[in-house]
């Protein structure tokens, strides 16, 4: 069974593009008239799904990964969650590695239920089925090992993995994450824990299935964490709309240009706004190409 972390690395190298498209899709991101008349959750969910499929069709040949933020589907109730599931299935069918950005956290049986929903299987009498069969799920690991172990166990079902929050991209994260515990910051302590939890989950390319979320908006800290965590793969938010550029990302990658996948959401989802007269899917493709070139130039610098 191929591990998802190896599939992600191989997809990145095959396309020469260490990026993920964030399908944090909202009605406000859609061009005027695309959604039609929205009067129900079902109408909204249908519009989001059609938009996502068009973007996946446009990007699957150059972007190896899709990160689907569950919040923008939960808000539309049951139809929204159906769109979430269909988005996952469609992206995977097009060959993309899929991350569910759900930031789940709990302990014991509850953590196991979350883990089964995304990485494992839910028992159904004598059978079992996968509710939202993604390759990775984001996890808030600040509850400690008993909130992570169920995800690590469930990941064995299909070879999936997790990305645990370590150093997040939001400005107020420093209020907690930069506090000192002895000689280490809180985010360094968390990074060390993630490394320890993942030491038995190393794939054939030298990276663990237990990865870390490390924000691009803190380049110095990202570079220090890269040196500190040589076998921990990074999911890097904060590029594009949050302000980070390719030159800010070099430190998140190893000497071979591996070790991270960079997410962009709004800058791709709404690329049509900055490209007048260009079809939204073509505009997203154009932005994805520009993003790839910017990041690769930063890595090579």
mmCIF file with all atom_site columns, C-alpha atoms in Angstrom, residues 61-168:
data_model
loop_
_atom_site.group_PDB
_atom_site.id
_atom_site.type_symbol
_atom_site.label_atom_id
_atom_site.label_alt_id
_atom_site.label_comp_id
_atom_site.label_asym_id
_atom_site.label_entity_id
_atom_site.label_seq_id
_atom_site.pdbx_PDB_ins_code
_atom_site.Cartn_x
_atom_site.Cartn_y
_atom_site.Cartn_z
_atom_site.occupancy
_atom_site.B_iso_or_equiv
_atom_site.pdbx_formal_charge
_atom_site.auth_seq_id
_atom_site.auth_comp_id
_atom_site.auth_asym_id
_atom_site.auth_atom_id
_atom_site.pdbx_PDB_model_num
ATOM 1   C CA . UNK A 1 61  ? -2.764  18.523 -14.667 1.00 0.00 ? 61  UNK A CA 1
ATOM 2   C CA . UNK A 1 62  ? -0.496  21.048 -12.945 1.00 0.00 ? 62  UNK A CA 1
ATOM 3   C CA . UNK A 1 63  ? -1.541  21.122 -9.265  1.00 0.00 ? 63  UNK A CA 1
ATOM 4   C CA . UNK A 1 64  ? -1.032  17.826 -7.429  1.00 0.00 ? 64  UNK A CA 1
ATOM 5   C CA . UNK A 1 65  ? -3.116  18.492 -4.340  1.00 0.00 ? 65  UNK A CA 1
ATOM 6   C CA . UNK A 1 66  ? -6.457  19.930 -3.228  1.00 0.00 ? 66  UNK A CA 1
ATOM 7   C CA . UNK A 1 67  ? -7.184  21.131 0.304   1.00 0.00 ? 67  UNK A CA 1
ATOM 8   C CA . UNK A 1 68  ? -10.921 21.237 0.981   1.00 0.00 ? 68  UNK A CA 1
ATOM 9   C CA . UNK A 1 69  ? -11.920 23.436 3.947   1.00 0.00 ? 69  UNK A CA 1
ATOM 10  C CA . UNK A 1 70  ? -14.940 21.788 5.529   1.00 0.00 ? 70  UNK A CA 1
ATOM 11  C CA . UNK A 1 71  ? -16.350 24.956 7.150   1.00 0.00 ? 71  UNK A CA 1
ATOM 12  C CA . UNK A 1 72  ? -17.563 26.336 3.831   1.00 0.00 ? 72  UNK A CA 1
ATOM 13  C CA . UNK A 1 73  ? -19.626 23.192 3.270   1.00 0.00 ? 73  UNK A CA 1
ATOM 14  C CA . UNK A 1 74  ? -20.904 22.641 6.812   1.00 0.00 ? 74  UNK A CA 1
ATOM 15  C CA . UNK A 1 75  ? -22.570 26.053 6.677   1.00 0.00 ? 75  UNK A CA 1
ATOM 16  C CA . UNK A 1 76  ? -24.917 24.725 3.997   1.00 0.00 ? 76  UNK A CA 1
ATOM 17  C CA . UNK A 1 77  ? -26.078 21.781 6.080   1.00 0.00 ? 77  UNK A CA 1
ATOM 18  C CA . UNK A 1 78  ? -26.646 18.336 4.616   1.00 0.00 ? 78  UNK A CA 1
ATOM 19  C CA . UNK A 1 79  ? -26.478 19.507 0.962   1.00 0.00 ? 79  UNK A CA 1
ATOM 20  C CA . UNK A 1 80  ? -23.220 21.263 1.755   1.00 0.00 ? 80  UNK A CA 1
ATOM 21  C CA . UNK A 1 81  ? -21.707 18.127 3.251   1.00 0.00 ? 81  UNK A CA 1
ATOM 22  C CA . UNK A 1 82  ? -22.811 16.166 0.194   1.00 0.00 ? 82  UNK A CA 1
ATOM 23  C CA . UNK A 1 83  ? -20.965 18.734 -1.934  1.00 0.00 ? 83  UNK A CA 1
ATOM 24  C CA . UNK A 1 84  ? -17.935 18.295 0.331   1.00 0.00 ? 84  UNK A CA 1
ATOM 25  C CA . UNK A 1 85  ? -17.969 14.543 -0.245  1.00 0.00 ? 85  UNK A CA 1
ATOM 26  C CA . UNK A 1 86  ? -18.506 14.885 -3.990  1.00 0.00 ? 86  UNK A CA 1
ATOM 27  C CA . UNK A 1 87  ? -15.687 17.430 -4.222  1.00 0.00 ? 87  UNK A CA 1
ATOM 28  C CA . UNK A 1 88  ? -13.366 14.971 -2.491  1.00 0.00 ? 88  UNK A CA 1
ATOM 29  C CA . UNK A 1 89  ? -14.386 12.137 -4.798  1.00 0.00 ? 89  UNK A CA 1
ATOM 30  C CA . UNK A 1 90  ? -14.049 14.251 -7.930  1.00 0.00 ? 90  UNK A CA 1
ATOM 31  C CA . UNK A 1 91  ? -10.587 15.564 -7.061  1.00 0.00 ? 91  UNK A CA 1
ATOM 32  C CA . UNK A 1 92  ? -9.344  12.073 -6.185  1.00 0.00 ? 92  UNK A CA 1
ATOM 33  C CA . UNK A 1 93  ? -10.799 10.664 -9.406  1.00 0.00 ? 93  UNK A CA 1
ATOM 34  C CA . UNK A 1 94  ? -8.761  13.293 -11.275 1.00 0.00 ? 94  UNK A CA 1
ATOM 35  C CA . UNK A 1 95  ? -5.581  12.076 -9.563  1.00 0.00 ? 95  UNK A CA 1
ATOM 36  C CA . UNK A 1 96  ? -5.202  14.772 -6.924  1.00 0.00 ? 96  UNK A CA 1
ATOM 37  C CA . UNK A 1 97  ? -4.110  14.090 -3.364  1.00 0.00 ? 97  UNK A CA 1
ATOM 38  C CA . UNK A 1 98  ? -6.838  15.470 -1.091  1.00 0.00 ? 98  UNK A CA 1
ATOM 39  C CA . UNK A 1 99  ? -6.512  17.103 2.319   1.00 0.00 ? 99  UNK A CA 1
ATOM 40  C CA . UNK A 1 100 ? -9.611  17.679 4.446   1.00 0.00 ? 100 UNK A CA 1
ATOM 41  C CA . UNK A 1 101 ? -8.960  20.905 6.321   1.00 0.00 ? 101 UNK A CA 1
ATOM 42  C CA . UNK A 1 102 ? -11.127 20.094 9.324   1.00 0.00 ? 102 UNK A CA 1
ATOM 43  C CA . UNK A 1 103 ? -8.745  20.790 12.245  1.00 0.00 ? 103 UNK A CA 1
ATOM 44  C CA . UNK A 1 104 ? -10.372 18.078 14.334  1.00 0.00 ? 104 UNK A CA 1
ATOM 45  C CA . UNK A 1 105 ? -9.373  17.525 17.931  1.00 0.00 ? 105 UNK A CA 1
ATOM 46  C CA . UNK A 1 106 ? -10.678 15.492 20.838  1.00 0.00 ? 106 UNK A CA 1
ATOM 47  C CA . UNK A 1 107 ? -9.648  12.494 22.893  1.00 0.00 ? 107 UNK A CA 1
ATOM 48  C CA . UNK A 1 108 ? -10.551 8.831  23.265  1.00 0.00 ? 108 UNK A CA 1
ATOM 49  C CA . UNK A 1 109 ? -13.624 7.512  21.495  1.00 0.00 ? 109 UNK A CA 1
ATOM 50  C CA . UNK A 1 110 ? -14.529 10.911 20.050  1.00 0.00 ? 110 UNK A CA 1
ATOM 51  C CA . UNK A 1 111 ? -11.117 11.306 18.401  1.00 0.00 ? 111 UNK A CA 1
ATOM 52  C CA . UNK A 1 112 ? -11.520 7.769  17.047  1.00 0.00 ? 112 UNK A CA 1
ATOM 53  C CA . UNK A 1 113 ? -14.870 8.715  15.508  1.00 0.00 ? 113 UNK A CA 1
ATOM 54  C CA . UNK A 1 114 ? -13.324 11.740 13.794  1.00 0.00 ? 114 UNK A CA 1
ATOM 55  C CA . UNK A 1 115 ? -10.375 9.653  12.626  1.00 0.00 ? 115 UNK A CA 1
ATOM 56  C CA . UNK A 1 116 ? -12.626 6.952  11.193  1.00 0.00 ? 116 UNK A CA 1
ATOM 57  C CA . UNK A 1 117 ? -14.690 9.549  9.342   1.00 0.00 ? 117 UNK A CA 1
ATOM 58  C CA . UNK A 1 118 ? -11.691 10.849 7.383   1.00 0.00 ? 118 UNK A CA 1
ATOM 59  C CA . UNK A 1 119 ? -8.870  8.310  7.437   1.00 0.00 ? 119 UNK A CA 1
ATOM 60  C CA . UNK A 1 120 ? -10.369 4.991  8.498   1.00 0.00 ? 120 UNK A CA 1
ATOM 61  C CA . UNK A 1 121 ? -13.722 3.286  8.253   1.00 0.00 ? 121 UNK A CA 1
ATOM 62  C CA . UNK A 1 122 ? -16.981 3.394  10.179  1.00 0.00 ? 122 UNK A CA 1
ATOM 63  C CA . UNK A 1 123 ? -18.297 -0.037 11.291  1.00 0.00 ? 123 UNK A CA 1
ATOM 64  C CA . UNK A 1 124 ? -21.659 -0.946 9.756   1.00 0.00 ? 124 UNK A CA 1
ATOM 65  C CA . UNK A 1 125 ? -22.699 -4.300 11.171  1.00 0.00 ? 125 UNK A CA 1
ATOM 66  C CA . UNK A 1 126 ? -20.438 -6.882 9.544   1.00 0.00 ? 126 UNK A CA 1
ATOM 67  C CA . UNK A 1 127 ? -19.119 -4.312 7.070   1.00 0.00 ? 127 UNK A CA 1
ATOM 68  C CA . UNK A 1 128 ? -17.494 -0.889 7.180   1.00 0.00 ? 128 UNK A CA 1
ATOM 69  C CA . UNK A 1 129 ? -17.403 2.174  4.948   1.00 0.00 ? 129 UNK A CA 1
ATOM 70  C CA . UNK A 1 130 ? -15.506 5.461  4.648   1.00 0.00 ? 130 UNK A CA 1
ATOM 71  C CA . UNK A 1 131 ? -17.545 8.613  5.212   1.00 0.00 ? 131 UNK A CA 1
ATOM 72  C CA . UNK A 1 132 ? -15.102 11.167 3.758   1.00 0.00 ? 132 UNK A CA 1
ATOM 73  C CA . UNK A 1 133 ? -12.168 9.182  2.326   1.00 0.00 ? 133 UNK A CA 1
ATOM 74  C CA . UNK A 1 134 ? -9.395  11.770 2.077   1.00 0.00 ? 134 UNK A CA 1
ATOM 75  C CA . UNK A 1 135 ? -5.628  11.282 2.055   1.00 0.00 ? 135 UNK A CA 1
ATOM 76  C CA . UNK A 1 136 ? -4.908  13.677 4.922   1.00 0.00 ? 136 UNK A CA 1
ATOM 77  C CA . UNK A 1 137 ? -6.836  15.569 7.563   1.00 0.00 ? 137 UNK A CA 1
ATOM 78  C CA . UNK A 1 138 ? -5.669  18.584 9.561   1.00 0.00 ? 138 UNK A CA 1
ATOM 79  C CA . UNK A 1 139 ? -5.636  18.089 13.321  1.00 0.00 ? 139 UNK A CA 1
ATOM 80  C CA . UNK A 1 140 ? -5.318  20.425 16.287  1.00 0.00 ? 140 UNK A CA 1
ATOM 81  C CA . UNK A 1 141 ? -2.865  18.369 18.320  1.00 0.00 ? 141 UNK A CA 1
ATOM 82  C CA . UNK A 1 142 ? -2.676  20.653 21.334  1.00 0.00 ? 142 UNK A CA 1
ATOM 83  C CA . UNK A 1 143 ? -4.620  18.053 23.341  1.00 0.00 ? 143 UNK A CA 1
ATOM 84  C CA . UNK A 1 144 ? -1.564  15.825 23.216  1.00 0.00 ? 144 UNK A CA 1
ATOM 85  C CA . UNK A 1 145 ? -0.965  12.230 22.163  1.00 0.00 ? 145 UNK A CA 1
ATOM 86  C CA . UNK A 1 146 ? -4.364  10.818 23.136  1.00 0.00 ? 146 UNK A CA 1
ATOM 87  C CA . UNK A 1 147 ? -5.936  13.219 20.625  1.00 0.00 ? 147 UNK A CA 1
ATOM 88  C CA . UNK A 1 148 ? -3.522  12.132 17.893  1.00 0.00 ? 148 UNK A CA 1
ATOM 89  C CA . UNK A 1 149 ? -3.109  8.400  18.373  1.00 0.00 ? 149 UNK A CA 1
ATOM 90  C CA . UNK A 1 150 ? -6.594  7.527  17.000  1.00 0.00 ? 150 UNK A CA 1
ATOM 91  C CA . UNK A 1 151 ? -5.740  9.387  13.766  1.00 0.00 ? 151 UNK A CA 1
ATOM 92  C CA . UNK A 1 152 ? -2.391  7.650  13.519  1.00 0.00 ? 152 UNK A CA 1
ATOM 93  C CA . UNK A 1 153 ? -4.110  4.301  14.008  1.00 0.00 ? 153 UNK A CA 1
ATOM 94  C CA . UNK A 1 154 ? -6.874  5.028  11.479  1.00 0.00 ? 154 UNK A CA 1
ATOM 95  C CA . UNK A 1 155 ? -4.350  6.174  8.886   1.00 0.00 ? 155 UNK A CA 1
ATOM 96  C CA . UNK A 1 156 ? -3.190  2.573  8.535   1.00 0.00 ? 156 UNK A CA 1
ATOM 97  C CA . UNK A 1 157 ? -6.465  1.684  6.764   1.00 0.00 ? 157 UNK A CA 1
ATOM 98  C CA . UNK A 1 158 ? -5.573  3.462  3.505   1.00 0.00 ? 158 UNK A CA 1
ATOM 99  C CA . UNK A 1 159 ? -2.091  4.779  4.200   1.00 0.00 ? 159 UNK A CA 1
ATOM 100 C CA . UNK A 1 160 ? -3.271  8.314  4.962   1.00 0.00 ? 160 UNK A CA 1
ATOM 101 C CA . UNK A 1 161 ? -1.847  10.925 7.276   1.00 0.00 ? 161 UNK A CA 1
ATOM 102 C CA . UNK A 1 162 ? -2.397  14.104 9.243   1.00 0.00 ? 162 UNK A CA 1
ATOM 103 C CA . UNK A 1 163 ? -1.104  17.641 9.331   1.00 0.00 ? 163 UNK A CA 1
ATOM 104 C CA . UNK A 1 164 ? -0.962  18.862 12.924  1.00 0.00 ? 164 UNK A CA 1
ATOM 105 C CA . UNK A 1 165 ? -1.052  22.567 13.778  1.00 0.00 ? 165 UNK A CA 1
ATOM 106 C CA . UNK A 1 166 ? 2.419   23.687 14.844  1.00 0.00 ? 166 UNK A CA 1
ATOM 107 C CA . UNK A 1 167 ? 3.079   27.306 13.797  1.00 0.00 ? 167 UNK A CA 1
ATOM 108 C CA . UNK A 1 168 ? -0.057  28.786 12.288  1.00 0.00 ? 168 UNK A CA 1
#
